Coordinates of C-alpha atoms in Angstrom, one line a residue:
X1253 CA -22.2 -10.6 14.1
X1254 CA -22.7 -9.1 17.6
X1255 CA -21.1 -5.8 18.6
X1256 CA -18.9 -7.7 21.0
X1257 CA -17.7 -10.1 18.4
X1258 CA -17.0 -7.3 16.0
X1259 CA -15.0 -5.6 18.8
X1260 CA -12.7 -8.6 19.0
X1261 CA -11.6 -8.3 15.4
X1262 CA -8.5 -6.2 14.6
X1263 CA -9.5 -2.8 13.4
X1264 CA -6.9 -3.2 10.6
X1265 CA -8.8 -6.2 9.3
X1266 CA -11.7 -4.0 8.3
X1267 CA -9.4 -2.5 5.6
X1268 CA -6.8 -5.2 4.9
X1269 CA -8.2 -8.1 2.9
X1270 CA -5.0 -10.1 2.5
X1271 CA -4.5 -13.1 4.7
X1272 CA -1.1 -13.9 6.3
X1273 CA 1.1 -16.4 4.5
X1274 CA 2.4 -19.3 6.6
X1275 CA 6.2 -19.6 6.7
X1276 CA 8.0 -22.9 6.3
X1277 CA 9.2 -23.7 9.9
X1278 CA 12.1 -25.8 8.5
X1279 CA 13.5 -23.0 6.3
X1280 CA 17.0 -21.8 7.1
X1281 CA 18.8 -18.8 5.7
X1282 CA 22.4 -18.2 4.7
X1283 CA 24.4 -15.6 6.7
X1284 CA 26.7 -14.5 3.8
X1285 CA 24.9 -12.2 1.4
X1286 CA 26.3 -11.6 -2.0
X1287 CA 27.5 -8.0 -2.2
X1288 CA 25.7 -5.5 -4.4
X1289 CA 27.7 -4.4 -7.4
X1290 CA 28.6 -0.7 -7.1
X1291 CA 30.5 1.8 -9.2
X1292 CA 34.2 1.3 -9.3
X1293 CA 34.5 5.0 -8.7
X1294 CA 32.4 6.0 -5.7
X1295 CA 32.9 9.6 -6.3
X1296 CA 31.5 9.5 -9.8
X1297 CA 27.8 9.6 -10.7
X1298 CA 28.5 8.0 -14.1
X1299 CA 27.2 4.6 -13.1
X1300 CA 23.9 6.2 -11.8
X1301 CA 23.4 8.1 -15.0
X1302 CA 23.9 4.9 -17.0
X1303 CA 21.4 3.1 -14.8
X1304 CA 18.9 5.8 -15.5
X1305 CA 19.0 4.8 -19.2
X1306 CA 18.4 1.2 -18.3
X1307 CA 15.1 -0.5 -17.6
X1308 CA 16.9 -2.6 -15.0
X1309 CA 15.8 -5.8 -13.2
X1310 CA 12.4 -6.0 -14.9
X1311 CA 11.3 -9.1 -13.1
X1312 CA 12.6 -8.2 -9.6
X1313 CA 10.3 -8.5 -6.6
X1314 CA 11.1 -7.0 -3.2
X1315 CA 11.3 -9.3 -0.2
X1316 CA 12.9 -8.2 3.1
X1317 CA 14.9 -5.6 1.3
X1318 CA 16.3 -8.1 -1.1
X1319 CA 15.4 -8.7 -4.8
X1320 CA 14.3 -12.1 -6.2
X1321 CA 13.8 -12.9 -9.8
X1322 CA 15.5 -12.1 -13.1
X1323 CA 18.3 -9.5 -12.6
X1324 CA 19.3 -9.1 -16.2
X1325 CA 19.4 -5.5 -17.4
X1326 CA 17.4 -4.3 -20.4
X1327 CA 17.8 -1.1 -22.3
X1328 CA 14.8 1.0 -22.8
X1329 CA 15.2 1.8 -26.5
X1330 CA 17.2 -1.2 -27.5
X1331 CA 20.4 0.7 -28.3
X1332 CA 23.2 0.2 -25.8
X1333 CA 26.5 1.9 -26.0
X1334 CA 29.6 -0.3 -26.2
X1335 CA 30.9 0.9 -22.8
X1336 CA 27.6 0.0 -21.1
X1337 CA 27.6 -3.4 -22.8
X1338 CA 31.1 -4.1 -21.5
X1339 CA 30.1 -2.9 -18.0
X1340 CA 27.1 -5.1 -18.0
X1341 CA 29.0 -8.1 -19.2
X1342 CA 31.7 -7.7 -16.6
X1343 CA 29.1 -7.1 -13.9
X1344 CA 27.2 -10.2 -15.0
X1345 CA 30.3 -12.4 -15.0
X1346 CA 31.5 -11.2 -11.6
X1347 CA 28.1 -11.7 -10.1
X1348 CA 27.7 -15.2 -11.5
X1349 CA 31.3 -16.1 -10.4
X1350 CA 30.6 -14.8 -6.8
X1351 CA 27.3 -16.6 -6.8
X1352 CA 28.9 -19.9 -7.8
X1353 CA 31.6 -19.5 -5.2
X1354 CA 29.1 -18.7 -2.5
X1355 CA 27.0 -21.8 -3.4
X1356 CA 30.0 -24.0 -3.4
X1357 CA 31.1 -22.7 0.0
X1358 CA 27.6 -23.3 1.4
X1359 CA 27.5 -26.8 -0.1
X1360 CA 30.9 -27.7 1.5
X1361 CA 29.7 -26.5 4.9
X1362 CA 26.5 -28.5 4.5
X1363 CA 28.5 -31.6 3.6
X1364 CA 30.8 -31.1 6.6
X1365 CA 27.8 -30.9 8.9
X1366 CA 26.4 -34.1 7.4
X1367 CA 29.6 -35.9 8.2
X1368 CA 29.3 -34.6 11.8
X1369 CA 26.1 -36.5 12.3
X1370 CA 23.6 -33.8 11.2
X1371 CA 22.6 -35.3 7.9
X1372 CA 19.0 -34.3 8.0
X1373 CA 19.7 -30.7 9.1
X1374 CA 22.5 -30.5 6.5
X1375 CA 20.2 -31.5 3.6
X1376 CA 17.8 -28.7 4.6
X1377 CA 20.6 -26.1 4.6
X1378 CA 21.9 -27.3 1.3
X1379 CA 18.4 -27.0 -0.3
X1380 CA 17.9 -23.6 1.0
X1381 CA 21.4 -22.5 0.0
X1382 CA 20.6 -23.1 -3.6
X1383 CA 17.1 -21.5 -3.4
X1384 CA 17.9 -18.5 -1.2
X1385 CA 21.5 -17.6 -1.9
X1386 CA 20.7 -13.9 -2.0
X1387 CA 19.2 -13.6 1.5
X1388 CA 21.0 -13.0 4.7
X1389 CA 18.1 -12.6 7.1
X1390 CA 15.4 -14.8 8.5
X1391 CA 12.2 -14.7 6.6
X1392 CA 9.8 -12.3 8.5
X1393 CA 6.5 -13.5 9.9
X1394 CA 3.8 -11.8 7.9
X1395 CA 1.3 -9.8 10.0
X1396 CA -2.0 -11.7 10.4
X1397 CA -5.2 -9.9 9.7
X1398 CA -7.1 -11.7 12.4
X1399 CA -5.8 -13.1 15.7
X1400 CA -3.4 -15.9 14.8
X1401 CA -3.3 -19.4 16.3
X1402 CA -0.2 -20.9 17.6
X1403 CA 0.3 -22.9 14.4
X1404 CA 0.2 -19.7 12.3
X1405 CA 3.2 -18.2 14.2
X1406 CA 6.8 -18.6 13.0
X1407 CA 8.4 -20.9 15.6
X1408 CA 11.6 -18.9 15.2
X1409 CA 10.0 -15.7 16.3
X1410 CA 10.8 -14.7 19.9
X1411 CA 7.4 -13.2 20.3
X1412 CA 5.0 -15.7 22.0
X1413 CA 1.3 -15.7 21.1
X1414 CA 0.2 -13.8 24.2
X1415 CA 2.6 -11.0 23.4
X1416 CA 1.5 -10.9 19.8
X1417 CA -2.1 -10.7 20.7
X1418 CA -1.4 -7.9 23.2
X1419 CA 0.5 -6.0 20.4
X1420 CA -2.5 -6.3 18.1
X1421 CA -4.8 -5.1 20.8
X1422 CA -2.6 -2.1 21.6
X1423 CA -2.5 -0.9 18.0
X1424 CA -6.0 -1.7 16.8
X1425 CA -8.5 -1.6 19.7
X1426 CA -10.3 1.1 17.7
X1427 CA -13.4 -1.1 17.8
X1428 CA -14.5 0.2 21.2
X1429 CA -17.3 2.7 21.7
X1430 CA -14.9 4.8 23.7
X1431 CA -11.9 5.6 21.4
X1432 CA -10.3 8.2 23.7
X1433 CA -7.6 6.0 25.2
X1434 CA -6.5 4.6 21.8
X1435 CA -4.0 7.3 20.9
X1436 CA -2.4 6.9 24.3
X1437 CA -2.2 3.1 23.8
X1438 CA -0.6 3.4 20.4
X1439 CA 2.0 5.9 21.7
X1440 CA 2.6 3.7 24.7
X1441 CA 3.2 0.7 22.5
X1442 CA 5.6 2.7 20.3
X1443 CA 7.9 3.7 23.2
X1444 CA 7.6 0.6 25.4
X1445 CA 9.1 -0.1 27.9
X1446 CA 9.4 3.7 28.5
X1447 CA 6.3 5.1 30.2
X1448 CA 4.7 8.1 28.5
X1449 CA 4.8 10.2 31.7
X1450 CA 8.5 9.5 32.2
X1451 CA 9.1 10.2 28.5
X1452 CA 7.5 13.7 28.6
X1453 CA 9.2 14.5 31.9
X1454 CA 12.7 13.5 30.9
X1455 CA 13.1 13.3 27.1
X1456 CA 10.4 15.4 25.3
X1457 CA 12.0 18.3 23.4
X1458 CA 15.2 17.9 25.4
X1459 CA 17.0 14.5 25.1
X1460 CA 17.6 11.7 22.7
X1461 CA 15.9 8.4 23.6
X1462 CA 17.2 5.1 22.2
X1463 CA 15.1 2.0 22.9
X1464 CA 16.8 -1.4 22.1
X1465 CA 14.5 -4.4 22.2
X1466 CA 16.3 -7.3 20.5
X1467 CA 13.0 -8.1 19.0
X1468 CA 13.0 -7.7 15.2
X1469 CA 9.3 -8.4 14.8
X1470 CA 8.1 -5.7 17.2
X1471 CA 7.1 -3.2 14.6
X1472 CA 6.3 -5.6 11.7
X1473 CA 2.6 -4.7 12.0
X1474 CA 3.3 -1.3 10.7
X1475 CA 5.0 -1.9 7.3
X1476 CA 7.3 -4.4 5.5
X1477 CA 9.3 -4.2 2.3
X1478 CA 7.0 -6.7 0.8
X1479 CA 4.0 -4.4 1.4
X1480 CA 6.0 -1.5 0.0
X1481 CA 6.7 -3.5 -3.1
X1482 CA 3.0 -4.1 -3.5
X1483 CA 2.4 -0.3 -3.1
X1484 CA 4.8 0.5 -5.9
X1485 CA 2.9 -2.0 -8.2
X1486 CA -0.7 -1.2 -7.2
X1487 CA -0.7 2.6 -7.0
X1488 CA 0.4 5.4 -9.4
X1489 CA 3.2 6.9 -7.2
X1490 CA 5.0 9.8 -8.9
X1491 CA 8.6 10.8 -8.6
X1492 CA 9.2 13.9 -6.4
X1493 CA 5.6 14.0 -5.3
X1494 CA 5.6 10.6 -3.6
X1495 CA 9.0 9.1 -4.1
X1496 CA 12.6 10.5 -4.0
X1497 CA 15.7 8.6 -5.2
X1498 CA 18.7 10.0 -3.5
X1499 CA 22.4 9.4 -2.8
X1500 CA 25.1 11.0 -0.7
X1501 CA 28.7 10.3 -1.5
X1502 CA 31.9 12.3 -0.7
X1503 CA 30.0 15.1 0.8
X1504 CA 27.6 15.5 -2.1
X1505 CA 23.9 14.7 -2.1
X1506 CA 22.3 14.0 -5.4
X1507 CA 18.6 13.5 -6.4
X1508 CA 18.0 11.1 -9.2
X1509 CA 14.2 11.5 -9.7
X1510 CA 12.9 10.7 -13.1
X1511 CA 9.6 12.1 -14.5
X1512 CA 6.2 10.5 -14.2
X1513 CA 5.1 7.3 -12.5
X1514 CA 7.4 5.1 -10.4
X1515 CA 8.1 1.7 -12.1
X1516 CA 9.5 -0.9 -9.8
X1517 CA 12.0 -2.3 -12.3
X1518 CA 13.6 1.1 -12.9
X1519 CA 13.4 2.1 -9.3
X1520 CA 15.1 -1.0 -8.0
X1521 CA 17.9 -0.4 -10.6
X1522 CA 18.8 2.7 -8.6
X1523 CA 18.6 0.8 -5.4
X1524 CA 21.1 -1.8 -6.7
X1525 CA 23.4 1.1 -7.6
X1526 CA 23.5 2.4 -4.1
X1527 CA 20.6 4.9 -4.1
X1528 CA 18.2 5.3 -1.2
X1529 CA 14.4 5.4 -1.7
X1530 CA 12.2 7.7 0.2
X1531 CA 8.4 7.4 0.2
X1532 CA 6.9 10.7 1.3
X1533 CA 3.4 9.8 2.3
X1534 CA 3.0 6.0 2.9
X1535 CA -0.2 6.5 4.9
X1536 CA -1.9 7.4 1.6
X1537 CA -1.5 3.9 0.4
X1538 CA -1.2 1.7 3.5
X1539 CA -4.0 1.4 6.0
X1540 CA -1.9 0.4 8.9
X1541 CA 0.4 3.4 8.8
X1542 CA -2.7 5.5 8.3
X1543 CA -4.3 4.1 11.4
X1544 CA -1.2 4.6 13.6
X1545 CA -0.9 8.3 12.5
X1546 CA -4.7 8.9 13.0
X1547 CA -4.4 7.6 16.5
X1548 CA -1.3 9.7 17.3
X1549 CA -2.8 12.9 15.9
X1550 CA -5.7 12.4 18.3
X1551 CA -3.3 11.9 21.2
X1552 CA -0.9 14.8 20.4
X1553 CA -3.6 17.2 19.2
X1554 CA -1.6 18.1 16.1
X1555 CA -0.8 16.7 12.6
X1556 CA 1.2 13.5 12.6
X1557 CA 3.1 12.5 9.5
X1558 CA 5.5 9.8 8.2
X1559 CA 8.2 9.1 5.7
X1560 CA 9.6 5.7 4.8
X1561 CA 13.3 5.2 3.9
X1562 CA 14.8 2.2 2.1
X1563 CA 18.6 2.1 2.0
X1564 CA 20.8 -0.5 0.3
X1565 CA 23.8 -2.0 2.1
X1566 CA 26.9 0.3 2.4
X1567 CA 25.1 3.5 1.4
X1568 CA 23.9 6.8 2.7
X1569 CA 21.0 8.8 1.2
X1570 CA 21.1 12.1 3.0
X1571 CA 23.6 14.7 4.1
X1572 CA 23.8 15.7 7.8
X1573 CA 20.8 18.0 8.5
X1574 CA 18.2 18.8 11.2
X1575 CA 14.4 18.8 10.9
X1576 CA 11.5 21.0 12.3
X1577 CA 9.7 18.0 13.8
X1578 CA 9.9 15.7 16.8
X1579 CA 11.2 12.5 15.2
X1580 CA 10.5 8.9 16.1
X1581 CA 12.7 6.7 14.0
X1582 CA 11.3 3.2 13.9
X1583 CA 13.5 0.5 12.5
X1584 CA 11.3 -2.0 10.6
X1585 CA 14.0 -4.2 8.9
X1586 CA 17.7 -4.5 8.7
X1587 CA 19.9 -2.0 10.5
X1588 CA 21.3 1.5 10.2
X1589 CA 24.1 3.4 12.0
X1590 CA 23.2 6.9 13.2
X1591 CA 25.3 9.8 14.2
X1592 CA 23.7 12.6 16.2
X1593 CA 25.2 16.1 16.5
X1594 CA 24.2 18.9 18.9
X1595 CA 22.4 21.8 17.4
X1596 CA 23.7 25.3 17.8
X1597 CA 22.0 28.1 19.7
X1598 CA 19.1 29.2 17.6
X1599 CA 18.8 25.7 16.0
X1600 CA 17.6 24.1 19.3
X1601 CA 14.0 23.2 18.7
X1602 CA 14.3 24.6 15.2
X1603 CA 11.2 26.1 13.6
X1604 CA 12.4 25.2 10.1
X1605 CA 14.5 22.4 8.6
X1606 CA 18.1 23.0 7.6
X1607 CA 19.7 22.7 4.2
X1608 CA 22.4 20.0 3.8
X1609 CA 25.2 20.6 6.3
X1610 CA 29.0 20.0 6.0
X1611 CA 30.8 17.9 8.5
X1612 CA 33.4 20.7 9.0
X1613 CA 30.7 22.9 10.6
X1614 CA 28.9 20.5 12.9
X1615 CA 31.6 19.2 15.2
X1616 CA 31.9 15.7 16.5
X1617 CA 28.8 13.5 17.1
X1618 CA 27.6 13.3 20.7
X1619 CA 26.0 10.0 20.1
X1620 CA 26.6 7.1 17.7
X1621 CA 24.0 4.3 17.8
X1622 CA 23.0 1.3 15.6
X1623 CA 19.3 0.7 15.1
X1624 CA 18.3 -2.9 14.5
X1625 CA 14.9 -4.1 13.5
X1626 CA 12.5 -3.5 16.4
X1627 CA 14.5 -0.6 17.8
X1628 CA 13.3 3.0 18.2
X1629 CA 15.2 6.4 18.3
X1630 CA 13.6 9.7 19.3
X1631 CA 15.3 13.0 19.0
X1632 CA 14.0 16.6 19.3
X1633 CA 13.6 19.0 16.4
X1634 CA 16.9 20.7 15.6
X1635 CA 19.0 17.6 16.3
X1636 CA 21.5 17.2 13.5
X1637 CA 21.6 13.6 12.3
X1638 CA 22.8 11.3 9.5
X1639 CA 22.4 7.6 8.9
X1640 CA 24.4 5.0 7.0
X1641 CA 24.0 1.2 6.4
X1642 CA 26.7 -1.5 6.9
X1643 CA 28.0 -3.3 3.9
X1644 CA 26.2 -6.4 4.8
X1645 CA 22.7 -5.2 5.6
X1646 CA 19.9 -3.0 4.1
X1647 CA 17.8 -0.7 6.2
X1648 CA 14.1 -0.1 6.1
X1649 CA 12.7 2.4 8.6
X1650 CA 9.8 4.8 9.1
X1651 CA 10.1 8.2 10.7
X1652 CA 6.9 9.4 12.4
X1653 CA 6.8 13.1 13.0
X1654 CA 4.7 15.4 15.2
X1655 CA 4.8 19.0 16.5
X1656 CA 5.7 20.7 13.3
X1657 CA 5.0 24.4 13.7
X1658 CA 3.2 23.8 17.0
X1659 CA 5.2 26.1 19.3
X1660 CA 4.4 29.2 21.4
X1661 CA 5.9 31.3 18.5
X1662 CA 3.3 29.8 16.2
X1663 CA 0.5 30.6 18.7
X1664 CA 1.7 34.2 19.0
X1665 CA 1.9 34.5 15.2
X1666 CA -1.8 33.8 15.1
X1667 CA -2.7 36.0 18.1
X1668 CA -0.8 39.2 17.5
X1669 CA -2.3 40.4 14.2
X1670 CA -5.8 40.3 15.7
X1671 CA -4.7 41.8 18.9
X1672 CA -3.1 44.7 17.1
X1673 CA -6.2 45.2 15.1
X1674 CA -8.3 45.4 18.2
X1675 CA -5.8 47.7 19.9
X1676 CA -5.8 50.1 17.0
X1677 CA -9.6 50.2 17.0
X1678 CA -10.0 50.8 20.7
X1679 CA -6.9 52.7 21.8
X1680 CA -6.0 56.1 20.3
X1681 CA -2.3 55.7 21.2
X1682 CA -1.9 53.1 18.5
X1683 CA -3.5 55.4 15.9
X1684 CA -1.3 58.4 16.7
X1685 CA 1.2 59.4 14.0
X1686 CA 4.9 58.8 14.2
X1687 CA 7.2 61.8 14.8
X1688 CA 7.9 64.0 11.9
X1689 CA 11.0 62.9 10.0
X1690 CA 11.4 59.8 12.2
X1691 CA 13.3 58.1 9.4
X1692 CA 16.3 60.3 10.2
X1693 CA 16.6 58.6 13.6
X1694 CA 15.6 55.0 13.0
X1695 CA 16.6 52.2 10.7
X1696 CA 19.9 50.4 9.9
X1697 CA 21.9 53.6 9.1
X1698 CA 20.9 55.2 12.4
X1699 CA 21.0 52.1 14.6
X1700 CA 24.1 53.2 16.6
X1701 CA 22.8 56.7 17.3
X1702 CA 21.9 57.8 20.8
X1703 CA 19.8 60.9 20.0
X1704 CA 17.0 61.9 22.2
X1705 CA 14.5 61.7 19.3
X1706 CA 15.5 58.1 18.6
X1707 CA 15.3 57.0 22.2
X1708 CA 11.8 58.6 22.6
X1709 CA 10.4 56.6 19.8
X1710 CA 12.0 53.4 20.9
X1711 CA 10.7 53.8 24.5
X1712 CA 7.2 54.6 23.3
X1713 CA 7.0 51.5 21.0
X1714 CA 8.1 49.3 23.9
X1715 CA 5.4 50.8 26.0
X1716 CA 2.8 50.1 23.3
X1717 CA 3.9 46.5 23.2
X1718 CA 3.0 46.2 26.9
X1719 CA -0.3 47.7 26.2
X1720 CA -0.9 45.4 23.3
X1721 CA -0.8 42.4 25.7
X1722 CA -4.2 43.6 27.1
X1723 CA -5.8 42.9 23.7
X1724 CA -4.4 39.5 23.2
X1725 CA -7.0 36.7 22.9
X1726 CA -5.2 33.4 23.5
X1727 CA -8.3 31.4 22.7
X1728 CA -8.7 33.0 19.4
X1729 CA -5.1 32.2 18.5
X1730 CA -5.6 28.6 19.6
X1731 CA -8.7 28.3 17.4
X1732 CA -6.7 29.5 14.4
X1733 CA -4.2 26.8 15.1
X1734 CA -7.1 24.4 15.5
X1735 CA -8.5 25.4 12.2
X1736 CA -5.1 24.7 10.6
X1737 CA -4.9 21.4 12.3
X1738 CA -8.3 20.4 10.9
X1739 CA -7.1 21.2 7.4
X1740 CA -3.7 19.5 7.8
X1741 CA -4.8 16.3 9.6
X1742 CA -5.9 12.9 8.4
X1743 CA -9.5 11.9 8.6
X1744 CA -10.1 9.8 11.7
X1745 CA -10.1 6.0 11.4
X1746 CA -13.5 4.6 12.6
X1747 CA -13.9 1.2 14.0
X1748 CA -16.5 -1.2 12.5
X1749 CA -19.1 -0.6 15.3
X1750 CA -18.5 3.1 15.1
X1751 CA -19.0 3.3 11.3
X1752 CA -22.1 1.2 11.5
X1753 CA -23.8 3.9 13.5
X1754 CA -22.8 6.8 11.4
X1755 CA -24.4 8.3 8.3
X1756 CA -22.1 6.2 6.2
X1757 CA -23.8 2.9 7.0
X1758 CA -27.0 3.8 8.9
X1759 CA -30.0 5.5 7.4
X1760 CA -31.3 5.4 3.8
X1761 CA -30.3 2.6 1.4
X1762 CA -31.7 1.3 -1.9
X1763 CA -33.1 -2.1 -2.9
X1764 CA -34.7 -2.7 -6.3
X1765 CA -35.0 1.1 -6.9
X1766 CA -36.7 1.7 -3.6
X1767 CA -35.3 3.9 -0.8
X1768 CA -35.6 2.0 2.5
X1769 CA -34.8 2.7 6.1
X1770 CA -35.5 6.4 6.2
X1771 CA -34.5 7.5 9.7
X1772 CA -34.9 10.5 12.0
X1773 CA -33.1 12.1 14.9
X1774 CA -35.4 12.1 18.0
X1775 CA -35.1 13.8 21.4
X1776 CA -34.0 10.5 23.0
X1777 CA -31.3 9.8 20.3
X1778 CA -27.9 9.4 22.0
X1779 CA -25.0 10.9 20.1
X1780 CA -21.3 11.8 20.5
X1781 CA -18.6 13.2 18.3
X1782 CA -16.6 10.6 16.3
X1783 CA -13.4 12.1 17.8
X1784 CA -12.7 15.1 20.0
X1785 CA -10.2 16.4 17.3
X1786 CA -12.7 15.9 14.5
X1787 CA -14.1 19.4 14.7
X1788 CA -13.0 22.9 15.7
X1789 CA -15.4 25.8 16.4
X1790 CA -14.0 29.1 15.2
X1791 CA -15.8 32.5 15.7
X1792 CA -15.2 34.4 12.5
X1793 CA -17.7 36.7 10.8
X1794 CA -20.2 33.9 11.7
X1795 CA -19.7 30.8 13.8
X1796 CA -18.1 28.0 11.8
X1797 CA -17.3 24.4 12.5
X1798 CA -14.2 23.2 10.7
X1799 CA -13.8 19.4 10.4
X1800 CA -11.6 16.7 9.0
X1801 CA -13.8 13.7 8.4
X1802 CA -13.8 14.4 4.6
X1803 CA -10.1 15.2 4.4
X1804 CA -8.1 13.2 1.9
X1805 CA -5.2 11.0 3.0
X1806 CA -3.0 13.2 0.7
X1807 CA -1.9 16.4 2.4
X1808 CA -4.4 19.1 1.5
X1809 CA -5.9 16.8 -1.1
X1810 CA -9.4 18.3 -0.5
X1811 CA -10.7 21.8 0.1
X1812 CA -11.1 23.0 3.6
X1813 CA -14.2 21.4 5.2
X1814 CA -16.5 23.9 7.0
X1815 CA -20.1 24.1 8.3
X1816 CA -21.7 27.4 9.3
X1817 CA -24.1 27.3 12.2
X1818 CA -26.3 29.8 14.1
X1819 CA -24.7 31.5 17.1
X1820 CA -27.6 30.3 19.3
X1821 CA -26.5 26.7 18.8
X1822 CA -22.9 27.2 19.8
X1823 CA -23.6 25.9 23.4
X1824 CA -24.8 22.6 21.9
X1825 CA -21.6 22.1 20.0
X1826 CA -19.7 23.0 23.1
X1827 CA -21.6 20.5 25.2
X1828 CA -20.8 17.7 22.6
X1829 CA -17.1 18.4 22.9
X1830 CA -17.1 18.8 26.7
X1831 CA -19.1 15.5 27.1
X1832 CA -16.8 13.5 24.7
X1833 CA -16.4 10.5 24.6
X1834 CA -19.7 10.0 26.5
X1835 CA -23.0 9.8 24.7
X1836 CA -25.7 12.4 25.4
X1837 CA -29.3 12.6 24.4
X1838 CA -30.5 15.4 22.1
X1839 CA -32.9 16.6 24.7
X1840 CA -29.9 17.1 27.1
X1841 CA -28.3 19.7 24.8
X1842 CA -28.6 23.2 26.2
X1843 CA -31.4 25.4 24.7
X1844 CA -35.2 25.4 24.6
X1845 CA -35.6 25.1 20.9
X1846 CA -35.8 21.3 20.5
X1847 CA -36.5 21.5 16.8
X1848 CA -33.3 23.6 16.2
X1849 CA -31.3 21.1 18.3
X1850 CA -32.6 18.2 16.4
X1851 CA -31.7 19.9 13.1
X1852 CA -28.2 20.7 14.3
X1853 CA -27.6 17.1 15.4
X1854 CA -29.1 15.9 12.1
X1855 CA -26.7 18.1 10.1
X1856 CA -23.7 17.0 12.1
X1857 CA -24.8 13.3 11.7
X1858 CA -25.2 13.7 8.0
X1859 CA -21.7 15.2 7.7
X1860 CA -20.4 12.1 9.4
X1861 CA -19.3 14.0 12.6
X1862 CA -21.5 12.1 15.0
X1863 CA -22.0 8.5 15.9
X1864 CA -25.2 7.2 17.6
X1865 CA -25.4 4.7 20.4
X1866 CA -27.4 2.3 18.3
X1867 CA -29.3 2.3 15.0
X1868 CA -31.6 5.2 14.3
X1869 CA -35.4 4.6 14.3
X1870 CA -37.0 4.3 10.8
X1871 CA -39.6 6.9 9.8
X1872 CA -43.0 5.1 9.2
X1873 CA -44.2 6.9 6.0
X1874 CA -44.8 5.6 2.5
X1875 CA -41.4 6.7 1.2
X1876 CA -39.6 4.7 3.8
X1877 CA -41.8 1.7 3.9
X1878 CA -40.0 -1.6 4.4
X1879 CA -42.9 -3.6 3.1
X1880 CA -42.7 -5.2 -0.3
X1881 CA -45.8 -3.8 -2.0
X1882 CA -46.3 -6.9 -4.2
X1883 CA -45.8 -9.7 -1.7
X1884 CA -46.5 -7.8 1.5
X1885 CA -43.5 -9.4 3.0
X1886 CA -41.0 -7.5 5.1
X1887 CA -37.8 -6.6 3.2
X1888 CA -34.4 -7.2 4.6
X1889 CA -33.2 -3.9 6.1
X1890 CA -29.9 -5.1 7.5
X1891 CA -27.0 -2.9 6.7
X1892 CA -24.0 -4.4 4.8
X1893 CA -21.1 -4.7 7.2
X1894 CA -18.3 -2.2 7.0

């Protein structure tokens, strides 16, 4: 496959091996969903505690926020109390009765439409009524891995093929040799039709932005409930660490987490009893969410995170609260009603998230808005918010977060300790002793005093603070935040062509016990960093390069990655970052020691931090021979595709 052909494939297809399922174009869906059975006493947690003792819906499968399959409850240990038996029997009879009534109603409507001259259409509705009585939404179009043809698209979707192809390109054009615009393109796609420049000028950190699209498929490339169901079954997610089960009723928030691994059958039993499900790190298990976050962190220059929230109809999972992040709430399926309240004073652009808040203390909402699938809601950190679903629709949304602890205060926190250390070392005024018996004039007890001794100390401290500003090194503080960013961030997502020319897939490989394709870095080798924000140079006791290419997709899942280099080679690293995303030859790096430059580039390439502008040249020695010693024929040195 040529480089250009590879560039035309969605970057997500490198990682996602499933192919899209075709939907039945004739399928129709009922509009009346059977209500979920809830506790007769909404203020009691008894039904939830009973559910925790039940295995619950062992054969359920999630589809569009609904469950299909056997819904009969099973007890874990085989011993069911009489009260629970009665409850289950009543619930079962009521559900069967409602189901029967619903089917009869649909059949009557279908018969009526047949008499009106729509016999063919009526038969289809009747058939689907029996098969899909639990669904109230149109089946979603599964996201194709490669570019779809017209025949692959759901004819009911209001996205034409050209728009869908553009959407795929905006999210996944990571195949290009110049990845610098990709973060911008992903962010631009998220907030369309709002332009990024207008967004930052008018809304960023100041106002709420609600984008209504009337296009429920707009964000389906990110995540679906079907994919979430697969994640629950394929990966060992743990309660509390990866998944929270929560409810909020009558002003009380409760957490219903069990111990150990999440089992879908038991988890969905909570859902059917009105509990919300929060998945804390979906990017760990889903490549598409991971790719979106990796692009956004490159664009914003800070860690990007995400949580997923699945809420059943007529429920609320969380109390009113505010967060310490810039929030982009993206509605994937269903709908949710949001209430937003203004933060108070010091809570504007809050540095820390709040505890659960009471309605009595937050006033009236300044905005009430309903998010439907395809809509987006942005609000600044500190904005108090709460969300609740209607009785006839579930909600599935993802909240993408940026700018946690990325303020001037955080920069100053990293600058001032070092500045004070330098000031104390260089300026004797900072080393002079405090006045004798100063504690008699300072502190809480003496705060209201107006003595001359007290005022003298206060004035001198304020003067020292002014002097301290001379010793502040803003670049040093920024590098400390940059080091933290490297440790917090996700590893960058490399496109297929990029990865092909990194140490992951270029260089040595083995065939029949022989090491082939030994390569070397030459003076004419062209290289660039894999991403601008893949490294951070920090001047500590010795120059160090902190990097994120080997980070885990779990937050701090690996140790901090660092490479120590000689101070003489710092200009080379600086040149690589300043030249990004353009390639430059090794000989173009500053410095006269060509061997040292080649070694530095080789070290960075072996760490996976550099990509070359083509395959490296093999070394022509015995250990790297590509000749078959017995046959004399040339061996196949092609690299397996990414």
